Coordinates of C-alpha atoms and ligand atoms in Angstrom, one line a residue:
M1 CA 23.2 -14.5 -39.7
T2 CA 24.6 -14.2 -36.1
S3 CA 27.0 -11.3 -36.1
V4 CA 28.1 -11.4 -32.5
A5 CA 30.1 -14.0 -30.4
V6 CA 27.8 -15.8 -27.9
P7 CA 29.5 -16.4 -24.5
A8 CA 29.2 -19.8 -22.7
V9 CA 27.1 -19.6 -19.6
K10 CA 27.9 -22.1 -16.8
H11 CA 25.6 -24.0 -14.5
Q12 CA 23.9 -21.5 -12.2
K13 CA 23.4 -21.9 -8.4
L14 CA 21.0 -20.0 -5.9
F15 CA 22.3 -16.8 -4.4
I16 CA 21.5 -16.9 -0.7
G17 CA 23.0 -14.9 2.1
G18 CA 25.8 -13.6 -0.1
E19 CA 26.8 -17.1 -1.2
W20 CA 26.2 -19.4 -4.2
V21 CA 24.7 -22.6 -3.1
E22 CA 23.3 -25.8 -4.6
P23 CA 19.5 -26.2 -4.3
S24 CA 18.0 -28.5 -1.6
T25 CA 16.4 -30.6 -4.4
G26 CA 19.8 -31.3 -5.9
E27 CA 17.9 -30.8 -9.2
S28 CA 18.2 -28.4 -12.0
F29 CA 16.2 -27.3 -15.0
Q30 CA 17.2 -26.0 -18.5
T31 CA 16.8 -22.4 -19.7
I32 CA 16.2 -22.5 -23.4
N33 CA 17.2 -19.9 -26.0
P34 CA 14.0 -19.3 -28.0
A35 CA 16.0 -18.4 -31.0
T36 CA 17.6 -21.8 -31.2
E37 CA 15.3 -24.0 -29.1
E38 CA 18.6 -25.1 -27.3
S39 CA 19.5 -25.1 -23.7
I40 CA 21.7 -22.2 -22.6
T41 CA 22.6 -23.7 -19.3
D42 CA 21.1 -25.5 -16.4
I43 CA 19.5 -23.6 -13.5
A44 CA 19.2 -24.7 -9.9
K45 CA 15.7 -25.9 -9.2
G46 CA 14.9 -24.3 -5.8
D47 CA 12.0 -25.3 -3.7
A48 CA 10.3 -24.4 -0.4
R49 CA 13.4 -25.3 1.6
D50 CA 15.6 -22.9 -0.3
I51 CA 13.0 -20.2 0.1
D52 CA 13.2 -20.9 3.8
L53 CA 16.9 -20.4 3.8
A54 CA 16.7 -17.3 1.7
V55 CA 14.0 -15.8 3.8
A56 CA 16.1 -16.6 7.0
A57 CA 19.1 -14.8 5.4
A58 CA 17.1 -11.8 4.3
R59 CA 15.5 -11.6 7.8
K60 CA 18.7 -12.0 9.7
T61 CA 20.2 -9.1 7.7
F62 CA 17.2 -6.9 8.1
D63 CA 16.9 -7.4 11.8
G64 CA 20.6 -7.0 12.3
G65 CA 20.2 -3.5 10.9
K66 CA 23.3 -3.9 8.7
W67 CA 21.2 -2.5 5.7
S68 CA 18.1 -0.9 7.3
E69 CA 20.0 1.1 9.7
M70 CA 23.0 1.9 7.6
P71 CA 23.3 5.7 7.2
A72 CA 20.9 6.4 4.3
S73 CA 23.6 8.2 2.3
K74 CA 25.8 5.2 2.4
R75 CA 23.0 2.8 1.3
G76 CA 22.4 5.2 -1.7
K77 CA 26.1 5.4 -2.5
L78 CA 26.2 1.5 -2.5
L79 CA 23.2 1.3 -4.8
W80 CA 24.8 3.8 -7.1
K81 CA 28.0 1.8 -7.1
L82 CA 25.9 -1.1 -8.2
A83 CA 24.5 0.9 -11.0
D84 CA 28.0 1.8 -12.1
I85 CA 29.1 -1.8 -12.1
M86 CA 26.0 -2.7 -14.1
E87 CA 26.7 0.0 -16.6
A88 CA 30.3 -1.3 -17.0
R89 CA 29.0 -4.8 -17.6
I90 CA 26.1 -3.9 -19.7
D91 CA 27.1 -5.9 -22.7
E92 CA 27.1 -9.0 -20.5
F93 CA 23.7 -8.3 -19.1
S94 CA 22.3 -7.5 -22.5
M95 CA 23.6 -10.7 -24.0
L96 CA 22.2 -12.9 -21.2
E97 CA 18.8 -11.2 -21.6
T98 CA 18.8 -11.6 -25.4
L99 CA 19.8 -15.4 -25.2
D100 CA 17.2 -16.0 -22.5
A101 CA 14.2 -13.8 -23.8
G102 CA 14.9 -13.7 -27.6
K103 CA 14.9 -9.9 -27.9
P104 CA 17.1 -7.9 -30.3
L105 CA 20.5 -7.2 -28.7
A106 CA 20.3 -3.5 -29.2
E107 CA 16.8 -3.5 -27.4
S108 CA 18.3 -5.5 -24.5
K109 CA 21.1 -3.0 -24.2
H110 CA 19.6 0.5 -25.1
V111 CA 16.1 0.0 -23.7
E112 CA 16.0 -2.7 -21.0
M113 CA 19.5 -2.5 -19.4
K114 CA 19.8 1.3 -19.8
Q115 CA 16.3 1.8 -18.2
S116 CA 17.3 -0.7 -15.4
I117 CA 20.3 1.3 -14.6
D118 CA 18.3 4.6 -14.7
V119 CA 15.8 3.0 -12.3
L120 CA 18.6 1.9 -10.0
R121 CA 20.1 5.4 -9.9
Y122 CA 16.8 7.1 -9.4
Y123 CA 16.1 5.2 -6.3
A124 CA 19.7 5.2 -5.1
G125 CA 19.2 9.1 -5.0
F126 CA 16.0 8.5 -2.9
A127 CA 17.7 6.6 -0.2
N128 CA 18.4 9.6 2.0
K129 CA 15.3 11.5 1.0
I130 CA 12.7 9.0 2.4
T131 CA 11.4 11.1 5.4
G132 CA 8.6 11.4 7.8
E133 CA 6.8 14.6 8.8
T134 CA 6.3 16.8 11.8
L135 CA 2.5 17.1 12.4
P136 CA 0.5 19.9 13.9
S137 CA -0.9 18.3 17.0
N138 CA -4.0 18.9 19.0
G139 CA -2.5 20.2 22.2
G140 CA 0.4 19.4 24.3
N141 CA 1.9 16.8 22.1
F142 CA 4.8 16.7 19.6
V143 CA 3.7 14.3 16.8
Y144 CA 5.8 13.1 14.0
T145 CA 5.9 10.3 11.6
L146 CA 8.7 7.8 10.7
R147 CA 8.7 6.2 7.2
E148 CA 10.1 2.8 7.9
P149 CA 11.0 -0.2 5.6
L150 CA 8.7 -3.2 5.7
G151 CA 11.3 -5.9 6.3
V152 CA 11.7 -8.8 3.9
V153 CA 10.2 -8.3 0.5
G154 CA 9.5 -11.3 -1.7
A155 CA 9.5 -10.3 -5.3
I156 CA 8.2 -12.5 -8.1
T157 CA 8.8 -11.4 -11.7
P158 CA 7.8 -12.4 -15.3
W159 CA 9.9 -13.3 -18.4
N160 CA 9.2 -10.4 -20.7
F161 CA 11.4 -7.8 -19.3
P162 CA 13.3 -10.0 -16.8
M163 CA 15.9 -7.5 -15.5
L164 CA 13.9 -4.3 -15.9
L165 CA 10.8 -5.5 -14.1
A166 CA 12.9 -7.0 -11.3
M167 CA 14.6 -3.7 -11.0
W168 CA 11.3 -1.8 -10.6
K169 CA 11.1 -3.8 -7.4
I170 CA 14.7 -4.2 -6.3
A171 CA 15.7 -0.6 -6.5
P172 CA 12.9 1.1 -4.4
A173 CA 12.8 -1.8 -1.9
L174 CA 16.5 -1.7 -1.2
A175 CA 16.7 2.0 -1.2
A176 CA 14.1 2.1 1.5
G177 CA 16.2 -0.3 3.6
N178 CA 14.3 -3.6 3.0
T179 CA 16.0 -6.8 2.1
M180 CA 14.7 -9.0 -0.6
V181 CA 14.2 -12.5 -2.0
L182 CA 13.7 -12.6 -5.7
K183 CA 12.1 -15.5 -7.6
P184 CA 12.6 -14.6 -11.3
A185 CA 10.5 -16.3 -14.0
T186 CA 11.4 -19.9 -14.8
W187 CA 12.2 -19.1 -18.5
T188 CA 14.5 -16.2 -17.9
P189 CA 16.6 -16.4 -14.8
L190 CA 19.9 -15.4 -16.1
T191 CA 20.1 -11.6 -15.5
A192 CA 18.6 -11.9 -11.9
L193 CA 21.5 -14.3 -11.1
K194 CA 24.0 -12.0 -12.8
F195 CA 22.6 -9.1 -10.6
G196 CA 23.4 -11.3 -7.6
E197 CA 26.9 -11.5 -8.7
I198 CA 27.4 -7.8 -9.0
C199 CA 25.8 -7.2 -5.6
Q200 CA 28.7 -9.2 -4.2
E201 CA 31.1 -7.1 -6.3
A202 CA 29.6 -3.8 -5.1
G203 CA 29.9 -4.8 -1.4
I204 CA 26.2 -5.0 -0.7
P205 CA 26.0 -6.9 2.7
A206 CA 25.2 -10.5 2.6
G207 CA 21.5 -11.3 2.8
V208 CA 20.2 -8.0 1.4
F209 CA 19.5 -9.4 -2.0
N210 CA 18.8 -13.2 -2.5
V211 CA 17.8 -15.1 -5.6
V212 CA 16.0 -18.4 -5.6
T213 CA 15.3 -19.8 -9.1
G214 CA 12.7 -22.5 -9.5
P215 CA 9.0 -23.1 -10.5
G216 CA 6.3 -20.7 -9.5
S217 CA 4.1 -23.4 -8.1
T218 CA 6.8 -24.5 -5.5
A219 CA 9.3 -21.9 -5.0
G220 CA 7.1 -18.9 -5.9
N221 CA 4.2 -20.3 -3.8
A222 CA 6.6 -20.9 -0.9
L223 CA 7.6 -17.2 -0.9
V224 CA 4.0 -16.0 -1.0
T225 CA 2.8 -18.1 1.9
H226 CA 6.0 -17.8 4.0
P227 CA 5.3 -16.2 7.4
G228 CA 8.8 -14.6 7.5
V229 CA 8.0 -12.5 4.4
D230 CA 6.4 -9.1 5.0
K231 CA 5.5 -8.2 1.5
I232 CA 5.0 -9.7 -2.0
S233 CA 5.6 -7.6 -5.0
F234 CA 4.4 -9.5 -8.1
T235 CA 4.4 -8.9 -11.7
G236 CA 2.7 -11.5 -14.1
A237 CA -0.5 -12.8 -15.3
T238 CA -3.8 -11.7 -13.8
D239 CA -4.8 -15.4 -12.9
T240 CA -1.5 -15.9 -11.1
G241 CA -2.0 -12.6 -9.3
I242 CA -5.4 -13.8 -8.0
G243 CA -3.8 -17.0 -6.6
I244 CA -1.0 -14.8 -5.0
M245 CA -3.6 -12.6 -3.4
K246 CA -5.3 -15.7 -1.9
G247 CA -2.0 -17.3 -0.9
A248 CA -0.8 -14.2 0.9
A249 CA -4.1 -13.7 2.8
D250 CA -3.4 -16.2 5.5
T251 CA -0.4 -14.2 6.7
L252 CA -2.0 -10.9 5.7
K253 CA 1.0 -9.9 3.8
K254 CA 1.1 -6.5 2.0
I255 CA 1.0 -7.1 -1.7
S256 CA 1.3 -5.2 -4.9
L257 CA 0.4 -6.6 -8.2
E258 CA 1.3 -5.6 -11.7
L259 CA -0.9 -7.8 -13.9
G260 CA -2.1 -8.2 -17.4
G261 CA -3.6 -5.7 -19.9
K262 CA -5.6 -5.4 -23.1
S263 CA -4.8 -1.7 -23.8
P264 CA -6.8 0.3 -26.3
N265 CA -4.8 2.3 -28.8
I266 CA -7.3 4.8 -30.2
V267 CA -6.7 6.6 -33.6
F268 CA -9.0 9.5 -34.5
A269 CA -9.3 10.5 -38.2
D270 CA -7.9 13.9 -37.3
S271 CA -4.6 12.4 -36.2
D272 CA -1.2 12.4 -38.1
I273 CA -1.9 9.1 -39.6
D274 CA 1.7 8.3 -40.5
S275 CA 2.8 8.8 -36.9
A276 CA -0.2 6.9 -35.6
V277 CA 0.7 3.9 -38.0
K278 CA 4.3 3.9 -36.5
G279 CA 2.9 4.1 -32.9
A280 CA 0.4 1.3 -33.6
T281 CA 3.2 -0.9 -35.0
V282 CA 5.6 -0.2 -32.0
G283 CA 2.6 -0.4 -29.6
I284 CA 2.0 -4.0 -30.5
F285 CA 5.0 -5.6 -32.1
Y286 CA 7.7 -4.1 -29.8
N287 CA 9.2 -7.1 -27.8
K288 CA 7.0 -9.4 -30.1
G289 CA 3.8 -8.2 -28.2
E290 CA 5.3 -9.7 -25.0
V291 CA 4.5 -6.4 -23.2
C292 CA 1.9 -6.0 -20.4
C293 CA 0.8 -2.6 -21.8
A294 CA 0.9 -3.6 -25.5
G295 CA -1.6 -1.7 -27.6
S296 CA -3.3 -5.0 -28.6
R297 CA -6.8 -3.4 -29.3
L298 CA -6.4 -0.9 -32.0
F299 CA -9.5 1.3 -32.5
I300 CA -9.6 3.3 -35.7
E301 CA -12.2 6.0 -36.5
E302 CA -14.2 4.7 -39.5
A303 CA -13.4 7.8 -41.6
A304 CA -9.7 7.1 -41.5
K305 CA -9.9 3.2 -41.5
D306 CA -9.0 2.4 -45.1
E307 CA -6.0 4.8 -45.4
F308 CA -4.8 3.6 -42.0
M309 CA -5.0 0.0 -42.7
E310 CA -3.3 0.2 -46.0
K311 CA -0.3 2.0 -44.4
L312 CA -0.3 -0.3 -41.3
I313 CA -0.2 -3.5 -43.3
K314 CA 2.7 -2.2 -45.4
R315 CA 4.6 -1.2 -42.4
V316 CA 4.0 -4.5 -40.5
N317 CA 5.0 -6.6 -43.5
K318 CA 8.4 -4.8 -43.5
L319 CA 9.2 -5.8 -40.0
T320 CA 12.2 -8.2 -40.0
V321 CA 11.5 -11.3 -38.0
G322 CA 14.6 -13.4 -37.1
D323 CA 17.7 -14.0 -35.1
P324 CA 17.9 -11.5 -32.2
L325 CA 21.6 -11.2 -32.5
D326 CA 21.3 -10.0 -36.0
E327 CA 21.3 -6.2 -36.1
K328 CA 18.6 -6.2 -38.9
T329 CA 16.2 -8.1 -36.7
R330 CA 13.1 -6.0 -35.4
M331 CA 11.3 -9.0 -34.0
G332 CA 12.8 -12.0 -32.3
P333 CA 11.1 -15.4 -31.5
V334 CA 8.3 -15.8 -29.1
I335 CA 9.5 -16.8 -25.6
S336 CA 8.8 -20.5 -25.6
K337 CA 7.1 -23.3 -27.5
A338 CA 4.1 -23.2 -25.0
Q339 CA 3.7 -19.5 -25.5
L340 CA 3.8 -20.0 -29.4
E341 CA 1.1 -22.5 -29.2
T342 CA -1.0 -20.2 -27.0
V343 CA -0.7 -17.4 -29.4
Q344 CA -1.4 -19.6 -32.4
G345 CA -4.5 -20.8 -30.6
Y346 CA -5.6 -17.1 -30.3
I347 CA -4.9 -16.7 -34.1
E348 CA -7.3 -19.7 -34.8
S349 CA -9.9 -18.4 -32.4
G350 CA -9.9 -14.9 -34.2
K351 CA -10.3 -16.8 -37.5
Q352 CA -13.2 -18.9 -36.2
D353 CA -14.9 -15.8 -34.8
G354 CA -14.9 -14.3 -38.2
A355 CA -12.1 -11.8 -38.1
K356 CA -9.8 -11.6 -41.1
I357 CA -6.1 -11.9 -41.1
V358 CA -4.6 -9.1 -43.2
A359 CA -0.9 -9.5 -42.2
G360 CA 1.0 -12.5 -40.8
G361 CA -0.9 -15.2 -39.1
D362 CA 1.8 -17.8 -40.0
R363 CA 5.4 -18.6 -39.2
P364 CA 8.4 -17.4 -41.2
D365 CA 10.6 -19.9 -42.9
I366 CA 13.3 -20.3 -40.3
D367 CA 14.5 -23.7 -39.3
K368 CA 14.8 -23.3 -35.6
G369 CA 13.2 -21.0 -33.0
Y370 CA 9.7 -20.1 -31.9
Y371 CA 9.2 -17.4 -34.6
L372 CA 5.9 -16.1 -35.6
N373 CA 5.1 -13.4 -38.2
P374 CA 3.5 -10.1 -36.9
T375 CA -0.2 -10.6 -37.3
V376 CA -3.0 -8.2 -37.9
F377 CA -6.7 -8.9 -37.7
D378 CA -9.3 -6.8 -39.4
G379 CA -13.1 -7.0 -39.2
A380 CA -12.9 -7.8 -35.5
N381 CA -15.2 -6.5 -32.8
N382 CA -14.7 -5.8 -29.2
K383 CA -16.6 -8.9 -28.0
M384 CA -14.4 -11.4 -29.7
K385 CA -11.9 -13.5 -27.6
I386 CA -9.0 -11.8 -29.5
A387 CA -10.3 -8.5 -28.2
Q388 CA -11.0 -9.5 -24.7
E389 CA -8.2 -11.8 -23.7
E390 CA -4.5 -10.9 -23.3
I391 CA -2.7 -12.7 -26.1
F392 CA 0.9 -11.6 -25.0
G393 CA 2.3 -12.2 -28.5
P394 CA 2.5 -10.3 -31.8
V395 CA -1.2 -10.2 -32.7
L396 CA -3.1 -7.0 -33.3
T397 CA -6.8 -6.7 -33.2
T398 CA -8.2 -3.7 -35.1
I399 CA -11.7 -2.5 -34.4
P400 CA -13.5 0.5 -36.1
F401 CA -15.4 3.2 -34.0
K402 CA -17.9 5.9 -34.8
D403 CA -17.1 8.7 -32.5
V404 CA -15.7 9.7 -29.1
D405 CA -18.6 8.2 -27.0
D406 CA -18.4 5.0 -29.0
V407 CA -14.7 4.6 -28.5
I408 CA -14.6 5.4 -24.8
R409 CA -17.4 2.8 -24.2
Q410 CA -15.6 0.1 -26.2
G411 CA -12.1 1.1 -25.0
N412 CA -13.3 0.7 -21.4
D413 CA -15.3 -2.5 -22.1
T414 CA -12.5 -4.8 -20.7
I415 CA -11.5 -6.3 -17.3
Y416 CA -8.2 -4.7 -17.7
G417 CA -7.0 -1.1 -17.3
L418 CA -3.2 -1.0 -17.5
A419 CA -2.5 1.4 -20.4
S420 CA -4.1 3.2 -23.4
A421 CA -3.3 5.8 -26.1
V422 CA -5.0 8.4 -28.1
W423 CA -3.9 9.8 -31.5
T424 CA -5.4 13.1 -32.4
K425 CA -4.4 16.7 -33.2
D426 CA -7.4 18.0 -31.3
L427 CA -6.1 18.9 -27.8
K428 CA -9.4 19.2 -26.1
K429 CA -10.4 15.8 -27.4
A430 CA -7.1 14.3 -26.3
H431 CA -7.6 15.5 -22.7
Q432 CA -11.3 14.5 -22.6
V433 CA -10.5 10.9 -23.8
A434 CA -7.4 10.7 -21.4
R435 CA -9.8 11.5 -18.6
A436 CA -12.5 9.1 -19.6
L437 CA -10.2 6.1 -20.1
K438 CA -10.0 3.7 -17.2
A439 CA -6.3 3.0 -17.3
G440 CA -3.2 3.6 -15.2
T441 CA -1.4 5.3 -18.2
V442 CA -2.6 7.2 -21.1
W443 CA -0.2 8.1 -23.9
V444 CA -1.1 11.0 -26.4
N445 CA 0.3 10.8 -29.8
T446 CA 2.9 8.3 -28.6
Y447 CA 3.2 4.8 -27.3
N448 CA 5.3 2.6 -24.9
Q449 CA 7.0 5.7 -23.2
F450 CA 8.6 5.0 -19.8
D451 CA 10.7 6.9 -17.3
C452 CA 11.7 6.1 -13.9
T453 CA 9.9 9.2 -12.6
A454 CA 6.5 8.3 -14.0
P455 CA 4.3 5.9 -11.9
F456 CA 3.0 2.8 -13.7
G457 CA 0.3 0.5 -12.7
G458 CA -3.2 -0.8 -13.3
Y459 CA -6.9 0.1 -12.9
K460 CA -9.3 -2.7 -12.5
Q461 CA -7.9 -6.2 -12.9
S462 CA -4.6 -5.0 -14.2
G463 CA -3.6 -4.9 -10.5
Y464 CA -2.9 -2.4 -7.8
G465 CA -0.1 -0.3 -6.5
R466 CA 2.1 1.9 -8.7
E467 CA 5.7 1.1 -9.5
L468 CA 8.2 3.7 -10.6
G469 CA 8.2 7.3 -9.5
K470 CA 8.1 8.4 -5.9
E471 CA 4.8 6.4 -5.6
A472 CA 6.8 3.1 -5.6
L473 CA 8.4 4.0 -2.3
D474 CA 4.9 3.7 -0.7
L475 CA 4.9 0.0 -1.6
Y476 CA 8.1 -0.6 0.3
T477 CA 7.6 1.5 3.5
Q478 CA 5.2 1.9 6.3
V479 CA 4.4 5.0 8.4
K480 CA 4.6 5.0 12.2
S481 CA 3.1 8.0 14.2
V482 CA 5.1 8.9 17.3
W483 CA 3.5 11.0 20.1
I484 CA 5.5 12.8 22.6
N485 CA 3.7 14.1 25.6
L486 CA 5.1 17.7 26.1
Q487 CA 3.0 18.5 29.2
Ligands
NAD501 P1 3.1 -15.7 -14.8 O1 2.0 -15.1 -13.9 O2 2.9 -17.0 -15.4 O3 4.5 -15.8 -14.0 C1 5.1 -14.7 -13.3 C2 5.9 -15.2 -12.2 O4 5.0 -15.8 -11.1 C3 6.9 -16.2 -12.6 O5 8.1 -16.0 -11.8 C4 6.3 -17.5 -12.2 O6 7.3 -18.5 -12.0 C5 5.5 -17.0 -10.9 N1 4.5 -18.0 -10.5 C6 3.7 -18.7 -11.3 N2 2.8 -19.3 -10.5 C7 3.0 -19.0 -9.3 C8 2.3 -19.3 -8.0 N3 1.3 -20.1 -7.9 N4 2.8 -18.7 -6.9 C9 3.8 -17.9 -7.0 N5 4.5 -17.5 -8.1 C10 4.1 -18.1 -9.2 O7 3.4 -14.5 -15.9 P2 4.4 -14.6 -17.1 O8 3.8 -15.5 -18.1 O9 5.8 -14.8 -16.6 O10 4.3 -13.0 -17.6 C11 3.4 -12.6 -18.5 C12 2.3 -11.9 -17.7 O11 2.9 -10.8 -16.9 C13 1.4 -11.2 -18.6 O12 0.0 -11.4 -18.2 C14 1.7 -9.7 -18.5 O13 0.6 -8.9 -18.9 C15 2.1 -9.7 -17.2 N6 3.0 -8.4 -17.0 C16 2.6 -7.4 -16.3 C17 3.3 -6.3 -16.2 C18 2.8 -5.0 -15.5 O14 3.7 -4.2 -15.2 N7 1.5 -5.0 -15.2 C19 4.6 -6.3 -16.8 C20 5.0 -7.5 -17.4 C21 4.2 -8.6 -17.5

């Protein structure tokens, strides 16, 4: 039962140069609520011509210096003001995200929007702390470095945490003085557009932040190949990332890529099993498994397997699947029909490969919406498709292991390297395994922890570059050495 009023959302235009404009195509597409399978509103279908206009607006503002040369403290203050406005309108943002992405309202508000605001404030504080250095020179020279913005940043984002993952790019890029054109995911454009609205309200100069909605293959690709864009910051699937790298090559753009994962979540027999069961459940079923760092491969030490599986299955079967607007819901619908079918395809593949479903595998009895029950496979091995490919849905593959060496070998046996976790009470073992895992993040006795201060990014085919932390500023700045002859 829906317990909250759902606001009406009107037709959305593109946000270019501080104005709301119709797309050059004159066309629109629908954004669908995955909980009802109904259209929320129509969205402007931007294409290469709109990207041209947005890049021109961003370029004009950057070159004009209105933002890049604004006193850094003032820039920081404006970003802070933006965060205040977002906080005051957090309910609106949360509702839009829930309608668009199908996540429980409390998660939209207390996780995604709260973290988005934290990230914005964190980088607002950095605006006047981005500095160069004075260098010890080799003689009669005075040498120093300037850390400068790159120019126009093109940001392309996915649909699983639409606002938060956009903010990981927006906040450091703008704090450093860049301007931006954002192409949000086709399935979830609403919060990016709302953010454009509050940029106007906060008095962010026109052209600093632009939003062009539209398909990845046209609008996204135009941004990637545009000669007026200095950098592409992308989050999405590994295959798309490969295409983006190729597309950006002709203009030698700087790129950073946050891609997919198949993260190992490793439970040793000497761990606190109850905590590990909770961590494993959150690790895969939070946001219906639509999490790049989902603990989708669960390795359990053989000695603890029976006890662990029994407790895990009990817990998973208690997860309430349903309407994201209902307070009791822990898992909303999968993002789209296409994604639901993809995930179901993986469930079939797991069965065909001989793995056994011990929870879920089917759909709940709900009339409308792309719902799927949380699914757990037992009897899998690390070679199976369900252990090697990113499913990006509520499907957990459990795999037994013998000892430390065995689990390090299996855990690292993947093309990905985004995140990982270790559950043990043995401190020495925790550190040893943390060092041996080839992943950008290792959690010990916890899962899915994030903070604006802690860098996040991938090893191997999970991408490169680190978002969050002070490291993200490196993605949006470049260093110039200045030599002054003192002789
Ligand atoms: P996707 O790659 O299909 O789409 C991501 C974005 O790229 C969308 O805005 C899309 O429109 C755009 N796009 C698609 N084709 C394009 C093209 N040819 N040129 C330019 N842009 C194009 O990914 P998705 O399905 O939206 O998101 C899920 C994927 O994102 C998963 O693989 C997940 O692991 C990954 N992800 C990674 C992280 C991370 O931080 N590493 C975080 C979240 C999601």
